[in-house]
């Protein structure tokens, strides 16, 4: 029994020893694998460093550039985007180009245009919009274009200023019907009749005022509107030119008046200067005269330089009268 027990113990020890050897061998294998991987990583790092150093050397020599700083890729992308945009723009331009109408389409258009008729509305219900008018008339016939003339801006401004309705109001209008026969029937049945509809509607009690325009097409209306706009613009231009002319005349007159005033001021200043100068001269002359008179009146002030003997003046007009001695004696007796 002891031998058997010893044999089992030895076997168990051998098994444990073999297990330990296997574990040790596995650990050695793992260590070897890790070492190989580390060696491979180190070799890769060294290779990368060598590549970088080689690139740096090449850059310093000026032969080869580093790919990390190469922007040609981005430039190529930008060029591609620009080309794509240009192609899209060309495609859009090509799409915008419209083909000319064919003869058949032109004939159809002319036929449809000849079938149309225009109805004139002399009065539009207050504050009715074109959409509402289309809604009311489209129940009776097919409608094309609608044009409503707005009221004068001055009237609308006055109404809004004094607390009136601030909506837009229209005075007259034109409605194009696609079929002139239907237009005539609509005018015949609706003219001078109430609009109707629900009693609660805003336009229930308003009356239609319509007239069919024979031989009148929408082109005539557009020509008339264009002519009125041109006349209005021409009048406005003429008024502006006249106003500018008047303003220029006023400015010239003002400048002329200022110039005349300045000339008169200068003349007055000159006259005043002349008067002052004449007064000063007179004062100087009077002072000089007074000084001369004083010198004559005061002989002491005069310095006598030389004296000349003067003979008495002879008056040639005096005549020596011869008196008889008899007369002389008589006169002496009288006056003695």
Short mmCIF file of C-alpha atoms in Angstrom, two decimals:
data_model
loop_
_atom_site.label_atom_id
_atom_site.label_comp_id
_atom_site.label_asym_id
_atom_site.label_seq_id
_atom_site.Cartn_x
_atom_site.Cartn_y
_atom_site.Cartn_z
CA UNK A 1 0.00 0.00 0.00
CA UNK A 2 2.83 2.33 0.83
CA UNK A 3 4.48 1.51 -2.48
CA UNK A 4 1.29 2.19 -4.35
CA UNK A 5 0.86 5.46 -2.50
CA UNK A 6 4.44 6.41 -3.30
CA UNK A 7 3.93 5.51 -6.95
CA UNK A 8 0.81 7.71 -7.10
CA UNK A 9 2.63 10.54 -5.41
CA UNK A 10 5.51 10.27 -7.82
CA UNK A 11 3.08 10.25 -10.75
CA UNK A 12 1.26 13.29 -9.38
CA UNK A 13 4.57 15.08 -8.86
CA UNK A 14 5.61 14.23 -12.40
CA UNK A 15 2.31 15.55 -13.73
CA UNK A 16 2.67 18.76 -11.74
CA UNK A 17 6.23 19.13 -12.93
CA UNK A 18 5.16 18.58 -16.54
CA UNK A 19 2.36 21.16 -16.14
CA UNK A 20 4.81 23.69 -14.74
CA UNK A 21 7.18 23.03 -17.64
CA UNK A 22 4.37 23.54 -20.13
CA UNK A 23 3.37 26.83 -18.44
CA UNK A 24 6.98 27.97 -18.44
CA UNK A 25 7.32 27.04 -22.11
CA UNK A 26 4.11 28.94 -22.94
CA UNK A 27 5.38 31.98 -21.05
CA UNK A 28 8.66 31.78 -22.93
CA UNK A 29 6.82 31.57 -26.23
CA UNK A 30 4.69 34.61 -25.34
CA UNK A 31 7.77 36.53 -24.27
CA UNK A 32 9.47 35.63 -27.53
CA UNK A 33 6.43 36.75 -29.54
CA UNK A 34 6.23 40.03 -27.61
CA UNK A 35 9.92 40.56 -28.15
CA UNK A 36 9.54 39.97 -31.87
CA UNK A 37 6.61 42.39 -32.08
CA UNK A 38 8.55 45.02 -30.17
CA UNK A 39 11.51 44.47 -32.44
CA UNK A 40 9.26 44.86 -35.48
CA UNK A 41 7.78 48.10 -34.08
CA UNK A 42 11.24 49.41 -33.31
CA UNK A 43 12.35 48.56 -36.83
CA UNK A 44 9.29 50.36 -38.28
CA UNK A 45 9.98 53.44 -36.14
CA UNK A 46 13.57 53.45 -37.26
CA UNK A 47 12.51 53.13 -40.90
CA UNK A 48 10.05 56.02 -40.52
CA UNK A 49 12.71 58.17 -38.89
CA UNK A 50 15.13 57.31 -41.68
CA UNK A 51 12.49 58.21 -44.28
CA UNK A 52 11.81 61.56 -42.59
CA UNK A 53 15.51 62.29 -42.35
CA UNK A 54 15.94 61.39 -46.01
CA UNK A 55 13.06 63.69 -46.97
CA UNK A 56 14.52 66.50 -44.89
CA UNK A 57 17.88 66.02 -46.53
CA UNK A 58 16.29 66.07 -49.95
CA UNK A 59 14.36 69.22 -49.06
CA UNK A 60 17.50 70.94 -47.87
CA UNK A 61 19.18 70.05 -51.15
CA UNK A 62 16.16 71.45 -53.05
CA UNK A 63 15.64 68.38 -55.16
CA UNK A 64 12.48 66.81 -53.66
CA UNK A 65 9.68 68.30 -51.50
CA UNK A 66 7.99 66.66 -48.56
CA UNK A 67 4.64 65.11 -49.49
CA UNK A 68 3.15 66.31 -46.23
CA UNK A 69 3.27 69.89 -47.49
CA UNK A 70 2.17 69.15 -51.03
CA UNK A 71 -0.99 71.24 -51.82
CA UNK A 72 -1.42 70.07 -55.38
CA UNK A 73 -4.19 67.71 -54.28
CA UNK A 74 -6.29 70.60 -52.98
CA UNK A 75 -5.56 72.68 -56.08
CA UNK A 76 -6.74 69.82 -58.26
CA UNK A 77 -9.95 69.61 -56.24
CA UNK A 78 -10.55 73.36 -56.58
CA UNK A 79 -9.94 73.21 -60.32
CA UNK A 80 -12.42 70.36 -60.63
CA UNK A 81 -15.05 72.31 -58.65
CA UNK A 82 -14.55 75.39 -60.83
CA UNK A 83 -14.88 73.34 -63.99
CA UNK A 84 -18.04 71.71 -62.66
CA UNK A 85 -19.52 75.13 -61.84
CA UNK A 86 -18.66 76.46 -65.29
CA UNK A 87 -20.28 73.45 -66.90
CA UNK A 88 -23.41 73.95 -64.78
CA UNK A 89 -23.54 77.62 -65.79
CA UNK A 90 -23.23 76.70 -69.46
CA UNK A 91 -25.98 74.11 -69.06
CA UNK A 92 -28.26 76.72 -67.47
CA UNK A 93 -27.56 79.15 -70.30
CA UNK A 94 -28.40 76.46 -72.78
CA UNK A 95 -31.62 75.72 -70.92
CA UNK A 96 -32.59 79.41 -70.87
CA UNK A 97 -32.38 79.66 -74.64
CA UNK A 98 -35.93 79.26 -75.90
CA UNK A 99 -36.76 77.81 -79.23
CA UNK A 100 -38.73 79.96 -81.65
CA UNK A 101 -42.43 79.25 -81.94
CA UNK A 102 -43.56 77.11 -84.78
CA UNK A 103 -46.10 78.26 -87.35
CA UNK A 104 -48.81 76.03 -85.92
CA UNK A 105 -48.40 77.51 -82.44
CA UNK A 106 -48.49 81.02 -83.85
CA UNK A 107 -51.68 80.23 -85.74
CA UNK A 108 -53.30 78.77 -82.63
CA UNK A 109 -52.32 81.83 -80.62
CA UNK A 110 -53.76 84.18 -83.24
CA UNK A 111 -57.02 82.21 -83.32
CA UNK A 112 -57.32 82.30 -79.53
CA UNK A 113 -56.48 85.99 -79.53
CA UNK A 114 -59.20 86.73 -82.07
CA UNK A 115 -61.76 84.86 -79.95
CA UNK A 116 -61.11 86.98 -76.84
CA UNK A 117 -63.32 89.88 -75.80
CA UNK A 118 -62.80 92.75 -73.35
CA UNK A 119 -65.44 94.07 -70.93
CA UNK A 120 -65.18 97.52 -69.38
CA UNK A 121 -66.28 98.10 -65.76
CA UNK A 122 -67.05 101.79 -65.26
CA UNK A 123 -67.31 101.39 -61.50
CA UNK A 124 -65.66 98.90 -59.18
CA UNK A 125 -67.38 98.14 -55.85
CA UNK A 126 -65.57 99.90 -53.01
CA UNK A 127 -62.32 98.23 -51.94
CA UNK A 128 -62.88 95.16 -54.13
CA UNK A 129 -59.64 93.40 -55.05
CA UNK A 130 -58.84 91.80 -58.43
CA UNK A 131 -58.86 88.33 -56.85
CA UNK A 132 -62.42 88.84 -55.61
CA UNK A 133 -63.52 90.16 -59.01
CA UNK A 134 -62.03 87.12 -60.73
CA UNK A 135 -63.77 84.83 -58.23
CA UNK A 136 -67.16 86.46 -58.89
CA UNK A 137 -66.94 86.49 -62.71
CA UNK A 138 -65.26 83.11 -63.18
CA UNK A 139 -68.57 81.48 -62.19
CA UNK A 140 -70.10 82.63 -65.49
CA UNK A 141 -67.22 82.32 -68.00
CA UNK A 142 -63.51 81.71 -68.43
CA UNK A 143 -61.49 84.82 -67.65
CA UNK A 144 -58.03 85.78 -68.85
CA UNK A 145 -56.39 88.98 -67.67
CA UNK A 146 -57.75 91.68 -65.35
CA UNK A 147 -56.58 95.26 -64.94
CA UNK A 148 -58.00 97.66 -62.33
CA UNK A 149 -57.05 101.33 -62.22
CA UNK A 150 -56.29 102.61 -58.73
CA UNK A 151 -57.76 105.88 -57.49
CA UNK A 152 -55.75 109.07 -57.36
CA UNK A 153 -53.01 109.09 -54.74
CA UNK A 154 -54.07 112.49 -53.41
CA UNK A 155 -57.63 111.29 -52.76
CA UNK A 156 -56.37 108.12 -51.06
CA UNK A 157 -53.95 110.12 -48.92
CA UNK A 158 -56.69 112.54 -47.88
CA UNK A 159 -59.02 109.66 -46.96
CA UNK A 160 -56.36 107.90 -44.89
CA UNK A 161 -55.32 111.17 -43.26
CA UNK A 162 -58.79 111.86 -41.87
CA UNK A 163 -59.38 108.36 -40.51
CA UNK A 164 -60.96 106.66 -43.54
CA UNK A 165 -60.48 103.11 -44.75
CA UNK A 166 -56.82 102.39 -45.38
CA UNK A 167 -57.45 99.71 -48.01
CA UNK A 168 -56.68 100.27 -51.67
CA UNK A 169 -59.60 101.44 -53.77
CA UNK A 170 -60.09 101.05 -57.54
CA UNK A 171 -62.17 103.27 -59.79
CA UNK A 172 -62.44 101.36 -63.10
CA UNK A 173 -61.31 98.12 -64.68
CA UNK A 174 -61.02 95.92 -67.76
CA UNK A 175 -61.64 92.16 -67.85
CA UNK A 176 -60.55 89.87 -70.69
CA UNK A 177 -62.83 86.92 -71.48
CA UNK A 178 -61.41 83.99 -73.44
CA UNK A 179 -64.62 83.78 -75.50
CA UNK A 180 -66.25 86.96 -76.77
CA UNK A 181 -69.70 85.27 -76.97
CA UNK A 182 -69.60 84.43 -73.29
CA UNK A 183 -68.48 88.00 -72.58
CA UNK A 184 -71.50 89.41 -74.41
CA UNK A 185 -73.87 87.08 -72.53
CA UNK A 186 -72.31 88.02 -69.17
CA UNK A 187 -72.74 91.73 -69.92
CA UNK A 188 -76.32 91.16 -71.07
CA UNK A 189 -77.37 89.29 -67.92
CA UNK A 190 -75.30 91.07 -65.23
CA UNK A 191 -75.36 94.71 -66.28
CA UNK A 192 -77.42 96.87 -63.86
CA UNK A 193 -78.05 93.89 -61.59
CA UNK A 194 -76.90 93.36 -58.03
CA UNK A 195 -73.88 91.17 -57.37
CA UNK A 196 -75.95 88.93 -55.09
CA UNK A 197 -74.65 85.93 -53.24
CA UNK A 198 -74.94 85.60 -49.48
CA UNK A 199 -76.70 88.45 -47.74
CA UNK A 200 -73.88 88.65 -45.24
CA UNK A 201 -71.31 89.33 -47.99
CA UNK A 202 -69.80 92.78 -48.26
CA UNK A 203 -70.73 93.24 -51.96
CA UNK A 204 -74.26 91.76 -51.95
CA UNK A 205 -76.09 95.02 -52.73
CA UNK A 206 -73.55 96.55 -55.15
CA UNK A 207 -74.57 96.82 -58.80
CA UNK A 208 -72.59 95.73 -61.84
CA UNK A 209 -71.78 98.44 -64.41
CA UNK A 210 -70.49 96.66 -67.51
CA UNK A 211 -70.03 97.34 -71.21
CA UNK A 212 -68.69 95.09 -73.93
CA UNK A 213 -66.05 96.83 -76.09
CA UNK A 214 -66.54 95.80 -79.73
CA UNK A 215 -63.30 95.35 -81.65
CA UNK A 216 -61.24 96.12 -78.58
CA UNK A 217 -58.38 93.78 -77.64
CA UNK A 218 -56.00 93.63 -74.72
CA UNK A 219 -53.17 94.98 -76.88
CA UNK A 220 -55.09 98.23 -77.34
CA UNK A 221 -55.36 98.56 -73.56
CA UNK A 222 -51.64 98.00 -73.02
CA UNK A 223 -50.82 100.53 -75.75
CA UNK A 224 -53.13 103.07 -74.15
CA UNK A 225 -51.61 102.54 -70.70
CA UNK A 226 -48.08 102.82 -72.13
CA UNK A 227 -49.06 106.02 -73.98
CA UNK A 228 -50.54 107.55 -70.83
CA UNK A 229 -47.40 106.68 -68.87
CA UNK A 230 -45.21 108.23 -71.57
CA UNK A 231 -47.35 111.40 -71.61
CA UNK A 232 -47.23 111.58 -67.82
CA UNK A 233 -43.45 111.15 -67.83
CA UNK A 234 -43.07 113.79 -70.54
CA UNK A 235 -45.23 116.25 -68.62
CA UNK A 236 -43.26 115.60 -65.48
CA UNK A 237 -40.02 116.11 -67.37
CA UNK A 238 -41.28 119.38 -68.88
CA UNK A 239 -42.43 120.62 -65.48
CA UNK A 240 -39.09 119.75 -63.94
CA UNK A 241 -37.25 121.53 -66.75
CA UNK A 242 -39.44 124.62 -66.31
CA UNK A 243 -38.92 124.57 -62.55
CA UNK A 244 -35.16 124.26 -63.03
CA UNK A 245 -35.22 127.18 -65.49
CA UNK A 246 -37.19 129.33 -63.06
CA UNK A 247 -34.87 128.43 -60.21
CA UNK A 248 -31.85 129.29 -62.37
CA UNK A 249 -33.38 132.68 -63.24
CA UNK A 250 -34.09 133.37 -59.56
CA UNK A 251 -30.55 132.40 -58.62
CA UNK A 252 -29.12 134.65 -61.33
CA UNK A 253 -31.27 137.58 -60.17
CA UNK A 254 -30.21 137.05 -56.57
CA UNK A 255 -26.56 136.92 -57.55
CA UNK A 256 -26.99 140.04 -59.69
CA UNK A 257 -28.68 141.88 -56.81
CA UNK A 258 -25.85 140.89 -54.48
CA UNK A 259 -23.30 142.11 -57.03
CA UNK A 260 -25.10 145.46 -57.43
CA UNK A 261 -25.33 145.88 -53.64
CA UNK A 262 -21.63 145.18 -53.27
CA UNK A 263 -20.85 147.72 -56.04
CA UNK A 264 -22.99 150.36 -54.34
CA UNK A 265 -21.31 149.68 -51.01
CA UNK A 266 -17.92 150.10 -52.62
CA UNK A 267 -19.02 153.38 -54.21
CA UNK A 268 -20.30 154.68 -50.87
CA UNK A 269 -17.09 153.64 -49.17
CA UNK A 270 -15.06 155.43 -51.84
CA UNK A 271 -17.19 158.58 -51.49
CA UNK A 272 -16.81 158.51 -47.73
CA UNK A 273 -13.08 158.04 -48.09
CA UNK A 274 -12.91 160.95 -50.56
CA UNK A 275 -14.97 163.19 -48.27
CA UNK A 276 -12.80 162.33 -45.32
CA UNK A 277 -9.66 162.98 -47.34
CA UNK A 278 -11.07 166.34 -48.59
CA UNK A 279 -12.00 167.33 -45.04
CA UNK A 280 -8.53 166.44 -43.88
CA UNK A 281 -7.00 168.43 -46.72
CA UNK A 282 -9.19 171.43 -45.94
CA UNK A 283 -8.25 171.21 -42.31
CA UNK A 284 -4.60 171.08 -43.25
CA UNK A 285 -4.99 174.06 -45.61
CA UNK A 286 -6.85 176.06 -42.99
CA UNK A 287 -4.18 175.25 -40.44
CA UNK A 288 -1.49 176.33 -42.85
CA UNK A 289 -3.40 179.54 -43.66
CA UNK A 290 -3.94 180.32 -40.01
CA UNK A 291 -0.28 179.77 -39.32
CA UNK A 292 0.61 182.10 -42.21
CA UNK A 293 -1.82 184.77 -40.96
CA UNK A 294 -0.39 184.53 -37.49
CA UNK A 295 3.06 185.00 -38.89
CA UNK A 296 1.93 188.11 -40.79
CA UNK A 297 0.08 189.53 -37.81
CA UNK A 298 3.02 188.98 -35.51
CA UNK A 299 6.02 190.58 -37.19
CA UNK A 300 8.14 189.53 -34.31
CA UNK A 301 7.79 185.96 -35.44
CA UNK A 302 9.21 186.88 -38.85
CA UNK A 303 12.93 186.78 -39.10
CA UNK A 304 14.30 189.82 -40.97
CA UNK A 305 17.20 188.86 -43.07
CA UNK A 306 17.74 191.97 -45.25
CA UNK A 307 16.27 195.43 -45.67
CA UNK A 308 16.00 197.36 -48.87
CA UNK A 309 15.24 201.04 -49.29
CA UNK A 310 12.02 201.54 -51.17
CA UNK A 311 10.93 204.55 -53.12
CA UNK A 312 7.40 205.78 -52.85
CA UNK A 313 5.18 204.62 -55.63
CA UNK A 314 4.19 207.08 -58.32
CA UNK A 315 0.54 207.23 -59.30
CA UNK A 316 0.33 208.17 -62.97
CA UNK A 317 -3.39 208.69 -62.84
CA UNK A 318 -3.11 211.77 -60.67
CA UNK A 319 -2.78 214.99 -62.70
CA UNK A 320 -1.40 218.22 -61.57
CA UNK A 321 -4.21 220.75 -61.63
CA UNK A 322 -3.39 224.42 -62.19
CA UNK A 323 -5.48 226.74 -59.99
CA UNK A 324 -5.74 230.42 -60.62
CA UNK A 325 -4.71 232.60 -57.71
CA UNK A 326 -8.03 234.33 -57.72
CA UNK A 327 -9.98 231.14 -57.28
CA UNK A 328 -7.63 230.07 -54.57
CA UNK A 329 -8.22 233.24 -52.62
CA UNK A 330 -11.97 232.97 -52.92
CA UNK A 331 -11.98 229.40 -51.75
CA UNK A 332 -9.75 230.15 -48.86
CA UNK A 333 -12.03 232.87 -47.71
CA UNK A 334 -15.06 230.59 -47.91
CA UNK A 335 -13.52 227.70 -46.03
CA UNK A 336 -11.59 229.83 -43.55
#
